[in-house]
Structure formats: structure tokens, C-alpha cells
Coordinates of N, CA and C in Angstrom, one line a residue:
X309 N -24.9 33.3 -33.4 CA -23.8 34.1 -33.4 C -24.3 35.5 -33.1
X310 N -23.6 36.2 -32.4 CA -24.0 37.7 -31.9 C -22.6 38.7 -32.1
X311 N -22.6 39.3 -33.0 CA -21.4 40.1 -33.3 C -21.5 41.6 -32.6
X312 N -20.6 41.9 -31.8 CA -20.6 43.2 -31.1 C -19.1 43.4 -30.6
X313 N -18.8 44.6 -30.5 CA -17.5 45.2 -30.0 C -17.2 44.5 -28.7
X314 N -16.0 44.1 -28.2 CA -15.7 43.6 -27.0 C -14.2 44.2 -26.6
X315 N -14.2 45.0 -25.6 CA -12.9 45.5 -25.1 C -11.7 44.6 -25.1
X316 N -10.4 44.9 -25.3 CA -9.3 44.0 -25.2 C -8.9 44.4 -23.8
X317 N -8.2 43.6 -23.1 CA -7.4 43.7 -22.0 C -5.9 43.9 -22.4
X318 N -5.1 44.7 -21.6 CA -3.8 45.1 -21.9 C -3.2 43.6 -22.0
X319 N -3.3 42.6 -21.5 CA -2.7 41.2 -21.6 C -3.0 40.6 -22.7
X320 N -4.1 41.0 -23.5 CA -4.7 40.3 -24.8 C -3.7 40.7 -26.0
X321 N -3.1 41.7 -25.9 CA -2.3 42.3 -27.1 C -1.1 41.4 -27.3
X322 N -0.6 40.6 -26.6 CA 0.3 39.8 -26.7 C 0.1 38.2 -27.1
X323 N -1.2 38.0 -27.1 CA -1.9 36.5 -27.2 C -2.0 36.6 -28.6
X324 N -2.0 35.4 -29.1 CA -2.3 35.0 -30.4 C -3.8 34.9 -30.6
X325 N -4.5 34.3 -29.8 CA -5.9 34.6 -29.8 C -6.5 34.5 -28.3
X326 N -7.7 35.2 -28.1 CA -8.3 35.0 -26.7 C -9.8 34.5 -26.7
X327 N -10.1 33.7 -25.9 CA -11.3 33.3 -25.6 C -11.8 33.7 -24.3
X328 N -13.1 34.4 -24.3 CA -13.7 34.8 -23.0 C -14.9 34.0 -22.8
X329 N -15.2 33.5 -21.5 CA -16.5 33.0 -21.1 C -17.2 34.0 -20.2
X330 N -18.6 34.2 -20.5 CA -19.2 35.3 -19.9 C -20.6 34.9 -19.3
X331 N -20.9 35.5 -18.0 CA -22.2 35.0 -17.6 C -23.0 36.4 -17.1
X332 N -23.7 37.2 -18.1 CA -24.1 38.4 -17.9 C -25.2 38.7 -16.8
X333 N -25.9 37.4 -16.6 CA -26.9 37.5 -15.7 C -26.5 36.9 -14.2
X334 N -25.2 36.9 -14.0 CA -24.8 36.1 -12.7 C -23.3 36.2 -12.6
X335 N -22.9 35.4 -11.6 CA -21.4 35.4 -11.3 C -21.2 33.9 -11.5
X336 N -19.8 33.6 -11.6 CA -19.4 32.2 -11.5 C -18.9 31.9 -9.9
X337 N -19.3 30.8 -9.6 CA -19.0 30.7 -7.9 C -18.3 29.3 -7.8
X338 N -17.0 29.5 -7.5 CA -16.1 28.3 -7.3 C -17.0 27.3 -6.2
X339 N -17.1 26.0 -6.5 CA -17.8 25.3 -5.5 C -19.3 25.2 -5.7
X340 N -19.9 26.4 -6.0 CA -21.3 26.2 -6.5 C -21.6 26.0 -7.9
X341 N -20.7 26.3 -8.7 CA -21.0 26.1 -10.1 C -19.7 25.0 -10.8
X342 N -20.2 24.6 -11.8 CA -19.0 23.9 -12.8 C -18.7 24.6 -13.8
X343 N -17.7 25.3 -14.1 CA -17.2 26.1 -15.0 C -15.8 25.8 -15.6
X344 N -15.6 25.7 -16.7 CA -14.2 25.5 -17.4 C -14.1 26.2 -18.6
X345 N -12.8 26.6 -18.9 CA -12.6 27.1 -20.4 C -11.6 26.4 -20.8
X346 N -11.5 25.6 -21.8 CA -10.5 24.6 -22.4 C -10.1 23.7 -21.1
X347 N -11.0 23.4 -20.3 CA -10.6 22.3 -19.3 C -10.0 22.7 -18.0
X348 N -9.9 24.2 -17.9 CA -9.3 24.8 -16.7 C -10.3 25.9 -16.4
X349 N -10.1 26.2 -14.8 CA -10.9 27.4 -14.4 C -9.9 28.6 -14.8
X350 N -10.5 29.5 -15.4 CA -9.9 30.7 -15.7 C -9.3 31.6 -14.6
X351 N -8.1 31.9 -14.8 CA -7.5 32.8 -13.7 C -8.3 34.0 -13.2
X352 N -8.1 34.5 -12.2 CA -9.1 35.5 -11.6 C -10.3 35.3 -10.9
X353 N -11.0 33.8 -11.3 CA -12.1 33.6 -10.5 C -11.7 32.8 -9.2
X354 N -12.0 33.2 -8.2 CA -11.3 32.7 -6.9 C -12.4 32.1 -6.1
X355 N -12.1 31.3 -4.8 CA -13.1 30.9 -3.8 C -13.8 31.9 -3.2
X356 N -14.9 31.8 -2.4 CA -15.4 32.9 -1.7 C -16.5 33.2 -2.4
X357 N -17.0 34.5 -2.0 CA -18.2 35.0 -2.4 C -18.3 35.2 -4.0
X358 N -19.2 34.7 -4.8 CA -19.0 35.0 -6.3 C -19.2 36.4 -6.5
X359 N -18.2 36.9 -7.4 CA -18.0 38.2 -7.8 C -17.7 38.4 -9.2
X360 N -17.4 37.4 -10.0 CA -16.7 37.7 -11.1 C -17.6 37.0 -12.2
X361 N -18.0 37.6 -13.2 CA -18.9 37.2 -14.3 C -18.2 37.0 -15.6
X362 N -16.8 37.0 -15.8 CA -16.0 36.9 -16.9 C -14.9 36.1 -16.7
X363 N -14.3 35.1 -17.5 CA -13.1 34.5 -17.4 C -12.6 34.5 -18.9
X364 N -11.1 34.6 -18.9 CA -10.6 34.8 -20.3 C -9.1 33.9 -20.1
X365 N -8.8 33.4 -21.5 CA -7.7 32.5 -21.6 C -7.2 33.0 -23.0
X366 N -5.7 33.1 -22.7 CA -5.0 33.3 -24.2 C -4.7 31.9 -24.8
X367 N -4.6 31.9 -26.1 CA -4.3 30.9 -26.9 C -3.2 31.2 -28.0
X368 N -2.7 30.2 -28.8 CA -1.9 30.4 -30.0 C -2.9 30.8 -30.9
X369 N -2.1 31.5 -31.9 CA -2.9 32.0 -33.0 C -3.5 31.1 -34.0
X370 N -3.0 29.9 -33.8 CA -3.7 28.8 -35.0 C -5.0 28.5 -34.5
X371 N -5.9 28.2 -35.4 CA -7.3 28.0 -35.1 C -7.5 26.6 -34.6
X372 N -8.4 26.7 -33.6 CA -8.7 25.3 -32.8 C -10.0 25.7 -32.0
X373 N -10.6 24.5 -31.7 CA -11.8 24.5 -31.0 C -11.4 24.6 -29.5
X374 N -12.3 25.4 -28.8 CA -12.2 25.5 -27.2 C -13.5 25.2 -26.5
X375 N -13.6 24.5 -25.7 CA -14.8 24.4 -25.1 C -15.0 25.0 -23.8
X376 N -16.1 25.7 -23.8 CA -16.5 26.5 -22.5 C -17.6 25.7 -21.9
X377 N -17.5 25.4 -20.6 CA -18.5 24.7 -19.8 C -19.0 25.4 -18.8
X378 N -20.4 25.5 -18.6 CA -21.0 26.0 -17.3 C -22.1 25.2 -16.8
X379 N -21.9 24.5 -15.7 CA -22.8 23.6 -15.2 C -23.3 22.6 -16.3
X380 N -24.4 22.4 -17.0 CA -24.7 21.4 -17.7 C -24.8 21.9 -19.3
X381 N -24.4 23.0 -19.5 CA -24.2 23.7 -21.0 C -22.9 23.8 -21.3
X382 N -22.6 23.3 -22.5 CA -21.3 23.3 -23.3 C -21.4 24.2 -24.4
X383 N -20.6 25.2 -24.8 CA -20.5 25.8 -26.0 C -19.1 25.7 -26.6
X384 N -19.1 25.1 -27.6 CA -17.7 25.0 -28.3 C -17.4 26.4 -29.0
X385 N -16.3 26.8 -29.1 CA -15.8 28.2 -29.6 C -14.8 27.7 -30.5
X386 N -14.5 28.8 -31.5 CA -13.4 28.7 -32.5 C -12.3 29.8 -32.2
X387 N -11.2 29.7 -32.0 CA -10.4 30.8 -31.8 C -10.1 31.4 -33.1
X388 N -10.0 32.9 -32.8 CA -9.7 33.7 -34.1 C -8.4 34.5 -33.7
X389 N -7.7 35.0 -34.6 CA -6.3 35.7 -34.3 C -6.7 37.1 -33.7
X390 N -6.0 37.4 -32.7 CA -6.0 38.8 -31.9 C -5.6 39.8 -33.0
X391 N -4.5 39.4 -33.8 CA -3.8 40.4 -34.8 C -4.8 41.0 -35.8
X392 N -6.0 40.3 -36.2 CA -6.9 40.8 -36.9 C -8.1 41.4 -36.1
X393 N -7.9 41.9 -35.1 CA -8.8 42.4 -34.3 C -10.1 41.6 -33.9
X394 N -9.7 40.3 -33.5 CA -11.0 39.5 -33.2 C -10.9 38.8 -31.7
X395 N -11.8 38.6 -31.2 CA -12.0 38.1 -29.8 C -13.1 37.3 -29.8
X396 N -13.1 36.3 -29.1 CA -14.4 35.3 -29.0 C -15.0 35.1 -27.7
X397 N -16.1 35.4 -27.6 CA -16.9 35.2 -26.2 C -17.9 34.1 -26.4
X398 N -18.0 33.2 -25.2 CA -19.0 32.2 -25.1 C -19.9 32.7 -23.9
X399 N -21.0 33.1 -24.3 CA -22.1 33.7 -23.3 C -23.1 32.9 -22.9
X400 N -23.0 32.7 -21.5 CA -24.0 31.7 -21.0 C -25.0 32.7 -20.3
X401 N -26.3 32.4 -20.6 CA -27.3 33.3 -20.3 C -28.2 32.7 -18.9
X402 N -28.0 31.5 -18.5 CA -28.6 30.9 -17.4 C -27.7 31.2 -15.9

């Protein structure tokens, strides 16, 4: 576990909880990489030249497990409520 501040997006304010998948050493490439967050490709990551290194999805406030998948790696995460100033990040270093 790595605890650090993470900025909120304007859209995060109305969500019950938010999970972010991050690839700080590269970009997510549609067609090149296999990546999902809770079984879906996060919005904002489009076809073409890879140029996005994060994806985020909002969830209900109730606790639940969300799987973040990048190629052959799976990171199970647990949602935390935004109202308590929590945000969850699944970080892939490969």
C-alpha cells in the first residue's frame, strides 16, 4: 500500500467512490494492451496513438472489490467513500 494525495476531478465530487488505474511509466494502448477496470475499458482511453496513462470509474459508496487488469497483471482494489476524502489508485509499474 502506498498512501499519497491524489487530486480529485470535478466529476469525482458526485460519485460515491472512485477507482483510478494508473500506468506512470507508459500509456494504455487500445489494441496493443489488455486493460480493464471492473471489466470495462475506462472512458477517455481511445483508439489511436497511446496518450493516456490513467483511467477512472465512479462507483456507489458501498464497499466492494474492483479488479484492475493490465495485460497479465490483476490488482484487486477496495472502494472507499469519496465523502470521507478517499480515492483508490491501482498502479501498474510495467
